[in-house]
Structure formats: C-alpha cells, structure tokens
Short mmCIF file of C-alpha atoms in Angstrom, two decimals:
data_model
loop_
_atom_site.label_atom_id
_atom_site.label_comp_id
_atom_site.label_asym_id
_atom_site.label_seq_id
_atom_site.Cartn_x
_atom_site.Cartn_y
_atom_site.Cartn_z
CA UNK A 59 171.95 114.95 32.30
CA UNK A 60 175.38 114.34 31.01
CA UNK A 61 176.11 112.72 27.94
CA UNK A 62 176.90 108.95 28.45
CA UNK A 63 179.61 107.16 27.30
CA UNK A 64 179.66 106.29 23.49
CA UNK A 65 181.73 103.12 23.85
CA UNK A 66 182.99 101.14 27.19
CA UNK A 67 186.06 101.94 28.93
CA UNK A 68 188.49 98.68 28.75
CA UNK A 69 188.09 96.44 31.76
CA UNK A 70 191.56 97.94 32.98
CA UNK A 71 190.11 101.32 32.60
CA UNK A 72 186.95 100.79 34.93
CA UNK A 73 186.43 101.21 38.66
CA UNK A 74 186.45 97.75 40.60
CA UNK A 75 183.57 97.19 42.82
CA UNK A 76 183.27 95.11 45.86
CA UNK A 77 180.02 94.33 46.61
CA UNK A 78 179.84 94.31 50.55
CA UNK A 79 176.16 91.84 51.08
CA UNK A 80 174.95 89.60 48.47
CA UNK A 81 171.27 89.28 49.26
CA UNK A 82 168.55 89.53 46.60
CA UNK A 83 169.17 92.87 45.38
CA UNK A 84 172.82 92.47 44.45
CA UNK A 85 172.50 89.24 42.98
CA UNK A 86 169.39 90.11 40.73
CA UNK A 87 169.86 93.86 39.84
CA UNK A 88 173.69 95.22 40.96
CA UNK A 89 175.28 92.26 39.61
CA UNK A 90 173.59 92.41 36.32
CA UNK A 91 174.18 96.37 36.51
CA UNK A 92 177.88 95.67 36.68
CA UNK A 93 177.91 93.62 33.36
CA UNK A 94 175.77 96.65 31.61
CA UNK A 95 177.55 99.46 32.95
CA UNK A 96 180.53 101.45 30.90
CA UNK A 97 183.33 102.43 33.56
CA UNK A 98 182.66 100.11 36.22
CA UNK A 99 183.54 96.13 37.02
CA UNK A 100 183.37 93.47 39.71
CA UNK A 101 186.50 93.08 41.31
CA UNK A 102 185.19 90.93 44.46
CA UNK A 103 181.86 89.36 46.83
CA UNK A 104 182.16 89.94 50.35
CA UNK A 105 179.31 87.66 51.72
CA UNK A 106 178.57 85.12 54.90
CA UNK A 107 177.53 82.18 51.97
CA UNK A 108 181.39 81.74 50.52
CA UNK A 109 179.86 78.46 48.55
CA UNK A 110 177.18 80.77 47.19
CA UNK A 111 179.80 83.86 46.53
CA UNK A 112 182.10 81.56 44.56
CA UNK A 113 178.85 80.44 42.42
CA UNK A 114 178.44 83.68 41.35
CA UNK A 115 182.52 84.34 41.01
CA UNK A 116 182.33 81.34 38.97
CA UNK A 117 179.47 83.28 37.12
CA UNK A 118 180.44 86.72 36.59
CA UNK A 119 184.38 85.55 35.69
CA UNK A 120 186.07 86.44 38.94
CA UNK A 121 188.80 84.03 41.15
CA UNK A 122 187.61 82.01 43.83
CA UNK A 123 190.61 84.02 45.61
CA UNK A 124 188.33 87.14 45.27
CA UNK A 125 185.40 86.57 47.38
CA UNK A 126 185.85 87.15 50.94
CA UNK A 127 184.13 86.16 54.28
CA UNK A 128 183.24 89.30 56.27
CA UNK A 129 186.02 88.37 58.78
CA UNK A 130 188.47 89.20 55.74
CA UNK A 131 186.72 92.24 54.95
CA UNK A 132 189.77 94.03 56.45
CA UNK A 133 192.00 92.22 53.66
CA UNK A 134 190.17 94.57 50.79
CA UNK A 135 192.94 96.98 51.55
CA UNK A 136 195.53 94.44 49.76
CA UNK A 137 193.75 94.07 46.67
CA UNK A 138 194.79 96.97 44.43
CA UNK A 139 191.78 95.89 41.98
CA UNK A 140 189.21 97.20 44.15
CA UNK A 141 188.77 100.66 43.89
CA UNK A 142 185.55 101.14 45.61
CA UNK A 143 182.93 99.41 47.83
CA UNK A 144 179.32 99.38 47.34
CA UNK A 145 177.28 98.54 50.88
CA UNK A 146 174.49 96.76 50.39
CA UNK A 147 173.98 95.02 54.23
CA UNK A 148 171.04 96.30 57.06
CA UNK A 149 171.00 99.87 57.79
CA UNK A 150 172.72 99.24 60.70
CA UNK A 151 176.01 98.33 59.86
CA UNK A 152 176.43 101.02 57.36
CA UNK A 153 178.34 102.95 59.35
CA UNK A 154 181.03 100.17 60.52
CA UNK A 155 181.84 98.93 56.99
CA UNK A 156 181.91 102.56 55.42
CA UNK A 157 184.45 103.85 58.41
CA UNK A 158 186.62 100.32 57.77
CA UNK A 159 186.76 100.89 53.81
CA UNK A 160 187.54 104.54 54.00
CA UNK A 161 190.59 103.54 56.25
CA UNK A 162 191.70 100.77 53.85
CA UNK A 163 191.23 103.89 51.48
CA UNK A 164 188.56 102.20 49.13
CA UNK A 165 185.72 104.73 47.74
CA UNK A 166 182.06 104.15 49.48
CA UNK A 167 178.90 103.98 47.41
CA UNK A 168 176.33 103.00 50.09
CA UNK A 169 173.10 102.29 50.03
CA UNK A 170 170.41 104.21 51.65
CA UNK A 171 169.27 105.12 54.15
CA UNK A 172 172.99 106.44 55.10
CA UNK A 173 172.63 105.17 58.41
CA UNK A 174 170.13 104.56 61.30
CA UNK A 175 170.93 108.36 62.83
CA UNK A 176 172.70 111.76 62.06
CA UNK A 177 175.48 111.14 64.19
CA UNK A 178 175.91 107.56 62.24
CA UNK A 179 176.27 109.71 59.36
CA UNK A 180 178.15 112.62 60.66
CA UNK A 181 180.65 109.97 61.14
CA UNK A 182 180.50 108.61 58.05
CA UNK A 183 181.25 111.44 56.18
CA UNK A 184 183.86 112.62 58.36
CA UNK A 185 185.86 109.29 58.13
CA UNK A 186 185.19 109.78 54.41
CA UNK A 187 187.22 113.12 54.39
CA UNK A 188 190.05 112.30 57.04
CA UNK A 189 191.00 109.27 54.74
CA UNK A 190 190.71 111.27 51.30
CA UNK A 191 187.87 108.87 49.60
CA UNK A 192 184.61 109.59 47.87
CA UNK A 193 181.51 108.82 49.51
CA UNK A 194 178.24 108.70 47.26
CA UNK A 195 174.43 107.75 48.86
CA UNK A 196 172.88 105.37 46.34
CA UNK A 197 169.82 107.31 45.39
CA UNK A 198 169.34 105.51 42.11
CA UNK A 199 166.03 107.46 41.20
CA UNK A 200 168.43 111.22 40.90
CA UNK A 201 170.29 109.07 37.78
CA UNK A 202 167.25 108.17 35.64
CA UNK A 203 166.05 110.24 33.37
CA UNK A 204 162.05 109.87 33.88
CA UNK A 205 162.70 111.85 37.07
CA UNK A 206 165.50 114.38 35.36
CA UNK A 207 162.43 114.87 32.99
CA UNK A 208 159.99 115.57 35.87
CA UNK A 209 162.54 117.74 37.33
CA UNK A 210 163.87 120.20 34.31
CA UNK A 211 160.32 120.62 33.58
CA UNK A 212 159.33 122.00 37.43
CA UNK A 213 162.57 124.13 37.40
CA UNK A 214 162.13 125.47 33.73
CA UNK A 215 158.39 126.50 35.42
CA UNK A 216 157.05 125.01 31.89
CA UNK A 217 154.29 124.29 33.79
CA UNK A 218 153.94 127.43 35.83
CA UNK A 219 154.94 127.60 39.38
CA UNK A 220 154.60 124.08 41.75
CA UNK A 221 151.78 124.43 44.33
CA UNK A 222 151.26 121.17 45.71
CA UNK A 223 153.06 117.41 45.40
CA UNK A 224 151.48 114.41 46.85
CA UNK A 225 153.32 110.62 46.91
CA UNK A 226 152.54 107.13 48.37
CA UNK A 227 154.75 104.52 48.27
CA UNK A 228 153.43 101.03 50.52
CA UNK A 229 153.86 97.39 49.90
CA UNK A 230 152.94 94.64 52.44
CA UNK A 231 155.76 93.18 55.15
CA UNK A 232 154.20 89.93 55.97
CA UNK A 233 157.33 88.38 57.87
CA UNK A 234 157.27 89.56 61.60
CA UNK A 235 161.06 88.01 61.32
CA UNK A 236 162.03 90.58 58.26
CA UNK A 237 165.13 92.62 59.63
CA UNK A 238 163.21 95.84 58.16
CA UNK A 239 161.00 95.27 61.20
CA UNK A 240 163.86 95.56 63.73
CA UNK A 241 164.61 99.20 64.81
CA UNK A 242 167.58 97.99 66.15
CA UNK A 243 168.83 97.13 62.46
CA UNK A 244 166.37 98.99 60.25
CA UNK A 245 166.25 102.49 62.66
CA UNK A 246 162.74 102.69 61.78
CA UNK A 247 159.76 101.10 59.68
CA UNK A 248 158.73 102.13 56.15
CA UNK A 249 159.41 105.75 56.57
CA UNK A 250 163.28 104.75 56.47
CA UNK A 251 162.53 101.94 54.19
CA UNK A 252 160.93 103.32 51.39
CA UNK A 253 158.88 106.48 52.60
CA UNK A 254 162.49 107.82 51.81
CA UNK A 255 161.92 107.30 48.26
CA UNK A 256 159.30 110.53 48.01
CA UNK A 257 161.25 112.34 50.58
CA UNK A 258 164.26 112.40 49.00
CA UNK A 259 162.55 112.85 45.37
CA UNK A 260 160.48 115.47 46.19
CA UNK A 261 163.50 117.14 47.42
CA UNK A 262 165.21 116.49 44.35
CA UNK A 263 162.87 117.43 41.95
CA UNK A 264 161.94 120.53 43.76
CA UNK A 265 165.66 121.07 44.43
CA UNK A 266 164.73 122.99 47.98
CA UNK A 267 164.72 122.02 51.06
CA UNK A 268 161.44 122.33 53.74
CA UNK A 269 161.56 124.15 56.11
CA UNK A 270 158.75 122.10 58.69
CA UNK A 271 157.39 119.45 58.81
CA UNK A 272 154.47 117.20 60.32
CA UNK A 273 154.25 113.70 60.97
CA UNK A 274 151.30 111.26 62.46
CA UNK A 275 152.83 107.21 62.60
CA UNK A 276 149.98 104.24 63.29
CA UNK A 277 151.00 100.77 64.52
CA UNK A 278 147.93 97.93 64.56
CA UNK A 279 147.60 96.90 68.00
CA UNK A 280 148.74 93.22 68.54
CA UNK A 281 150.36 93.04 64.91
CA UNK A 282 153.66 91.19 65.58
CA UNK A 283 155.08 92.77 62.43
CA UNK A 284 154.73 96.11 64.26
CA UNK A 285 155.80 95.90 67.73
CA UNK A 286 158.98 97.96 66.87
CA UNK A 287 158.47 99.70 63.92
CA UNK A 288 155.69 101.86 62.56
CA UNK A 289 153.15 100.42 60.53
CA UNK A 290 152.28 103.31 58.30
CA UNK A 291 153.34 107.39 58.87
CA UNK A 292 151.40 109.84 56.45
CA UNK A 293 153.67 113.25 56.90
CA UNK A 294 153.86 117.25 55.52
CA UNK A 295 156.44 119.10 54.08
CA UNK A 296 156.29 122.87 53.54
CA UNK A 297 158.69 124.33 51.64
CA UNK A 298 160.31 128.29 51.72
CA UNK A 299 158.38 128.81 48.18
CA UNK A 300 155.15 128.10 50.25
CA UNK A 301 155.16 124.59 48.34
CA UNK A 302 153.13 122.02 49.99
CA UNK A 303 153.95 118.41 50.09
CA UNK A 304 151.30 115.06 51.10
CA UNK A 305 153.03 111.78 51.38
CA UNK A 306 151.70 108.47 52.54
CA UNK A 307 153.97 104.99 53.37
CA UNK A 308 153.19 101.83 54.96
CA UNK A 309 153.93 98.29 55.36
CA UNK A 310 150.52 96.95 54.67
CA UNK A 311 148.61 98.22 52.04
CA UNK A 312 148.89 97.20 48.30
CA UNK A 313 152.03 98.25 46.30
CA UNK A 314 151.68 101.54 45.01
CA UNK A 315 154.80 104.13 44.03
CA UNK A 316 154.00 107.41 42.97
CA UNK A 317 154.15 110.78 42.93
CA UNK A 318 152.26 113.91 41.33
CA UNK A 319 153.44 117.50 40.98
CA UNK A 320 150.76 120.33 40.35
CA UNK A 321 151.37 123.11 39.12
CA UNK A 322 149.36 126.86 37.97
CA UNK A 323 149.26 125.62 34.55
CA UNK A 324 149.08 121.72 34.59
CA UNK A 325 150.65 118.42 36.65
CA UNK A 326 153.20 116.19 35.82
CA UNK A 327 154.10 113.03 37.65
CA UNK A 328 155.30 109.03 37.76
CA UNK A 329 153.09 106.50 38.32
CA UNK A 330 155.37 104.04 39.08
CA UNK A 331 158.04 105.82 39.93
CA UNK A 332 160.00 104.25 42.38
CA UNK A 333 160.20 100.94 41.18
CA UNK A 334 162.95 99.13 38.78
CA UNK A 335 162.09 99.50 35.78
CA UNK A 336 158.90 100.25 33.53
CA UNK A 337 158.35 104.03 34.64
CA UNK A 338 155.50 106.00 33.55
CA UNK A 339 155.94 110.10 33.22
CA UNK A 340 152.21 111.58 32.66
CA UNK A 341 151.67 114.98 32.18
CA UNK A 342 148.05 117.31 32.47
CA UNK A 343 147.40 119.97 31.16
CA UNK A 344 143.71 122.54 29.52
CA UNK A 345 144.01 123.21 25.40
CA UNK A 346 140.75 124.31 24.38
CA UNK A 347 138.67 124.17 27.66
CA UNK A 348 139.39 120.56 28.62
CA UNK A 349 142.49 118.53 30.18
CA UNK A 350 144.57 116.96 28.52
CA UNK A 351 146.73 113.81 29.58
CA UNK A 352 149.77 112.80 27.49
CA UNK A 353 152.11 110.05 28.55
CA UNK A 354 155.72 110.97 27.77
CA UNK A 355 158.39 107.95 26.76
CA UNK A 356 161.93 108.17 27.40
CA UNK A 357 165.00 105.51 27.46
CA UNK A 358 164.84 103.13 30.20
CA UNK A 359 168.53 102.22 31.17
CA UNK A 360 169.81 100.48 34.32
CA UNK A 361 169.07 102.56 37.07
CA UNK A 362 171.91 100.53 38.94
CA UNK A 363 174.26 100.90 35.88
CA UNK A 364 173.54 104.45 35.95
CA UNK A 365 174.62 104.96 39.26
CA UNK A 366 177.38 102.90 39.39
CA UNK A 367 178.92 104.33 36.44
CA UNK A 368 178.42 108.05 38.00
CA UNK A 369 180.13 107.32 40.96
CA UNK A 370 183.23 105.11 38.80
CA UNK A 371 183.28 108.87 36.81
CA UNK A 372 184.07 110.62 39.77
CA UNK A 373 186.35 108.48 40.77
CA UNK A 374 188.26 108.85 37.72
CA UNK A 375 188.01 112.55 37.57
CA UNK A 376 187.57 113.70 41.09
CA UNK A 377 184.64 114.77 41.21
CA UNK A 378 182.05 115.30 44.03
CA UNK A 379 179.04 112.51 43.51
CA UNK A 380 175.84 113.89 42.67
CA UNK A 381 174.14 112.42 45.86
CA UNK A 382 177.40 112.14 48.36
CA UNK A 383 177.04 111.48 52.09
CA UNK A 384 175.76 115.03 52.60
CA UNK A 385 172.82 114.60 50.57
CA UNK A 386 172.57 111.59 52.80
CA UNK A 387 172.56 112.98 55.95
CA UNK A 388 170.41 116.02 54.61
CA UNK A 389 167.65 112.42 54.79
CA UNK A 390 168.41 111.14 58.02
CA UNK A 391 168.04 115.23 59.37
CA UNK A 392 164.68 114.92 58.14
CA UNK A 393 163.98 111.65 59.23
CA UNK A 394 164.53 112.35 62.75
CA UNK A 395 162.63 115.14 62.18
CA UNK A 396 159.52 113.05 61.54
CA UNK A 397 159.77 110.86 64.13
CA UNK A 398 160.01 113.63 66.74
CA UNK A 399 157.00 115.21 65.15
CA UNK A 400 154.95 112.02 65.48
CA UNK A 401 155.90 111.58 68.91
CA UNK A 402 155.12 115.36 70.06
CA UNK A 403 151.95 115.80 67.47
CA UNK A 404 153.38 118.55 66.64
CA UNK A 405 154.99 120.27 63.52
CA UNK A 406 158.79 120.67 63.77
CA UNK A 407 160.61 124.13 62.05
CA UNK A 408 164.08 123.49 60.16
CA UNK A 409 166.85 125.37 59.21
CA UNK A 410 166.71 125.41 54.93
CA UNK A 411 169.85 126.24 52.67
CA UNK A 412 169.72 129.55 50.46
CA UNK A 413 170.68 127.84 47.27
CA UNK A 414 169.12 125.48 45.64
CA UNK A 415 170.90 121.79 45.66
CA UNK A 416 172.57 122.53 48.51
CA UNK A 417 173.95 119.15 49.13
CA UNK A 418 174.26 117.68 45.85
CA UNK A 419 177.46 117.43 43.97
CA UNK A 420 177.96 116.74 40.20
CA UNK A 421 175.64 116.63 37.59
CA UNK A 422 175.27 113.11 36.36
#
C-alpha cells in the first residue's frame, strides 16, 4: 500500500462528501470516518429525517442550509462544495442516484453491491463515463492492510503456491420486515448482502478471476423472513490456477466472518475478517516437525477513512479508484452467476481475464 498522508490537507484542500442515506452505518462509522480521514470532508446530509440531518449538521459543523430532502437531491449540482457523493441507500436505488449525480457532475463512491443486476451496473458505469466523473465501489476490506498483508504474502508465494480457500460469513436476520429481505430492494438474500464479502476478497487476494462456479441456495419452509430471499447459499469457485474456493453465507446462523488460505507450505487467514474493526491475521506453518501458529499485528485505521480518503486522492489527481464500477460489476457478473447455478444445479463456465487485477484501478 501507498504511503499515507503525513499531515491533513486543509479543509479547503479536501474532497466534500455528500452522504446520500443516513441510516446506522453513516451515522456511526462514515460520519466518524469523515472527521478521521486526511483529504476528505462533509460538505452535506441528504436524508428523509431533515430534523434528524440538521442534528447531526449541528454536530459535525455544517449549515442547516446544507442538508437536503431527497426531493432536493437534484439541487447538489449548485453547491460547488460537494465534490463527490457517497450512496449509502437499499441496493435498489443505487443506480437512480449514481446516474442523477454523475449528470450534476459530482464523483460516485457507492456502496456495494453496485446494483441489484449487470445491466443496473452497465448503466452505471456508462453514465459515469459520458458525464466525465469517477466512480469507485466501496469495498472497504481492499484498503486495510490486514487483508493487503494476506494478499502480498499469497502473491509473493511466501507460502508456496494457494491450493484451497474456504470463508463463511452469516449473522441472524430476525425482522421478516428488514428491506435486506426484499428482492425487490435487496436483489437477493445474504449472498448479495454479505456472501459478497468472501467473493469479492477471495478475488482480491487471489487477484484472478474463476472461471466456474457452483451454487446450492436453502430457504426454511414457512420462515416469513425467507419467502423472497434465500436463507443460506454455500457456493464453489474454481479458479484458471486450478485454485479451489468453499464459501458458506446465511441469514441464520451465529455471526461468524472468516476466511483461510492454504497453501503447499502453510495457511494464512482472518478470523474476523470482515467486520469493523479488531481483525485477526493468523498464519500456519511446520518448523521442526510440528505446526506452528503465529498471530501477526498490524495498524488498525478506519477502514471508512481509508476508503474515503483513496477515492478524495483520485479525485485530486485523476486517478482510476482501486475498486471502480468495473470491479463492481465484475461482482454482480458473478452473482448472477450463482443464482443461475442454484436454480439449474448445475455448475456455470465464465469467461476469466489474462492479467491479473483486471478490473482494479490504483493502488491505494
């Protein structure tokens, strides 16, 4: 990873962010990721609650004047202190509110999944490039450097060559009301949700692309919480390398977020290593006959900060994000993919890129 900042840009120097949704995740990690960042600001709330957005104006130092309804939305375009847009609303209204900032010609950072389908995204993208903005996919786990650590060590092959990676990552929906449940808004259950967590940082890690994969989806019969969603999906991923991935997600067992690389000459892994903070890189490995386990410690930073502050660097020096819409998309590809394997039962073959990182942009 790049070297960070020493000292913070000026507050006239820094990308202004409006944050587009101001649910539970802005409010308790974006907004604080704003204040600890080192190129990037708040510049405005765009949020149904405009009592609640002006307590946290009121909070975080802005104007009353800059939080917006989403009927004003539209009236981003005439405030020259807002540089960029960070979505943070359902899944399915990704796709409006991306197309409507890149023709007010604000930068997107978006959260994932891109959107609900490939065409969603397709368009996207496209609007993206017609109106001459950035777009960026918010994959906070490619900025932190317990996975960069996980990652230089597979491609350095200090480990020998990868053979197999397994990851889970579950936690328990118990509102049959939650909009993640909708496949209307969500476009699927936890595969989409947070199943796209290992996907994506397998991928990542690895830095290939598979080139099939298998999928089997469960639902509990009478379950209200699963009437349109999936309950759990358990899927394969096999790789050009001959690389063999296991994953597991669901939206009723016990929390768990982790994932294990093994290699000819030891494993390496996070357990968690999805989650906000407190990551834990182990690493396995014979001297003398036996395996050994070590735990390795690095800084913890922001993940949201992190980010953030990537995206308000590429802004400043036009540069392509790390994870922009096409590493997005490359998701929602796969995605589909799944789903069409666990309706059929059968495995589905995929086009892969040559290179390696073939949809990722700058290094962070």
């Amino acid at each position: 990873m790049a070297e960070p900042l020493k000292h913070p840009l000026a507050p006239e120097e820094r990308v202004g962010y409006a944050l587009v949704g101001i649910g539970k995740l802005a409010e308790e990690e974006i907004l604080p990721a704003l204040e600890a960042s080192k190129r990037s600001r708040l510049a405005a709330l765009v949020t149904s609650d405009l009592e609640d957005g002006k307590r946290l104006a009121r909070r975080y130092g802005l104007p009353p004047e800059a939080v917006y309804g989403y009927d004003d939305y539209d009236r981003l375009a005439d405030n020259p202190g807002v540089h960029a847009v960070y979505i943070i609303l359902p899944n399915h209204l990704h796709e409006d509110y991306t197309v409507r900032a890149a023709r007010m010609g604000k930068h997107v950072l978006c959260e994932k999944p891109m959107a609900n389908s490939v065409a969603e995204g397709e368009r996207m993208i496209a609007a993206c490039r017609a109106a001459g903005v950035k777009l960026m996919i918010a994959y906070r786990c490619q900025y932190e450097p317990h996975h960069w650590a996980v990652r230089e060590m597979v491609q350095q092959g200090r480990l020998g060559a990868v053979k197999l990676v397994e990851s889970v990552h579950c936690q328990v929906e118990s509102d049959p009301g939650e909009w993640r449940l909708k496949r209307k808004e969500a476009g699927g259950g936890p595969l989409v949700d947070i199943g796209v967590y290992s996907l994506n940082t397998i991928r990542f890690v690895l830095g290939l692309e598979p080139v099939e994969v298998f999928a089997q989806t469960y639902a509990t019969p009478d379950d209200p919480r699963f009437r349109e969603v999936e309950e759990q999906m358990g899927w394969q991923m096999r790789f050009g390398n001959g690389v063999l991935a296991a994953c597991l997600t669901g939206y009723s067992a016990f929390r768990s977020s982790r994932y294990r690389l093994y290699a000819e000459g030891g494993w390496v892994g996070l357990d968690p290593a999805f989650d906000y903070r407190g990551l834990r890189l182990s690493l396995g490995r014979e001297e003398g006959g036996q395996q050994v386990v070590e735990e390795r410690r690095f800084p913890a930073p922001n993940q949201f900060a992190l980010e953030l502050d990537h995206f308000a660097r590429c802004i400043q020096e036009d540069l392509t994000p790390f994870t922009p819409g096409e590493e997005g998309l490359q998701d929602l590809r796969l995605v589909e993919a799944l789903y069409a394997s666990a309706r059929t039962g059968r495995p589905v073959r995929l086009e892969a890129p040559d290179k390696p990182d073939a949809f990722r942009g700058e290094r962070p």
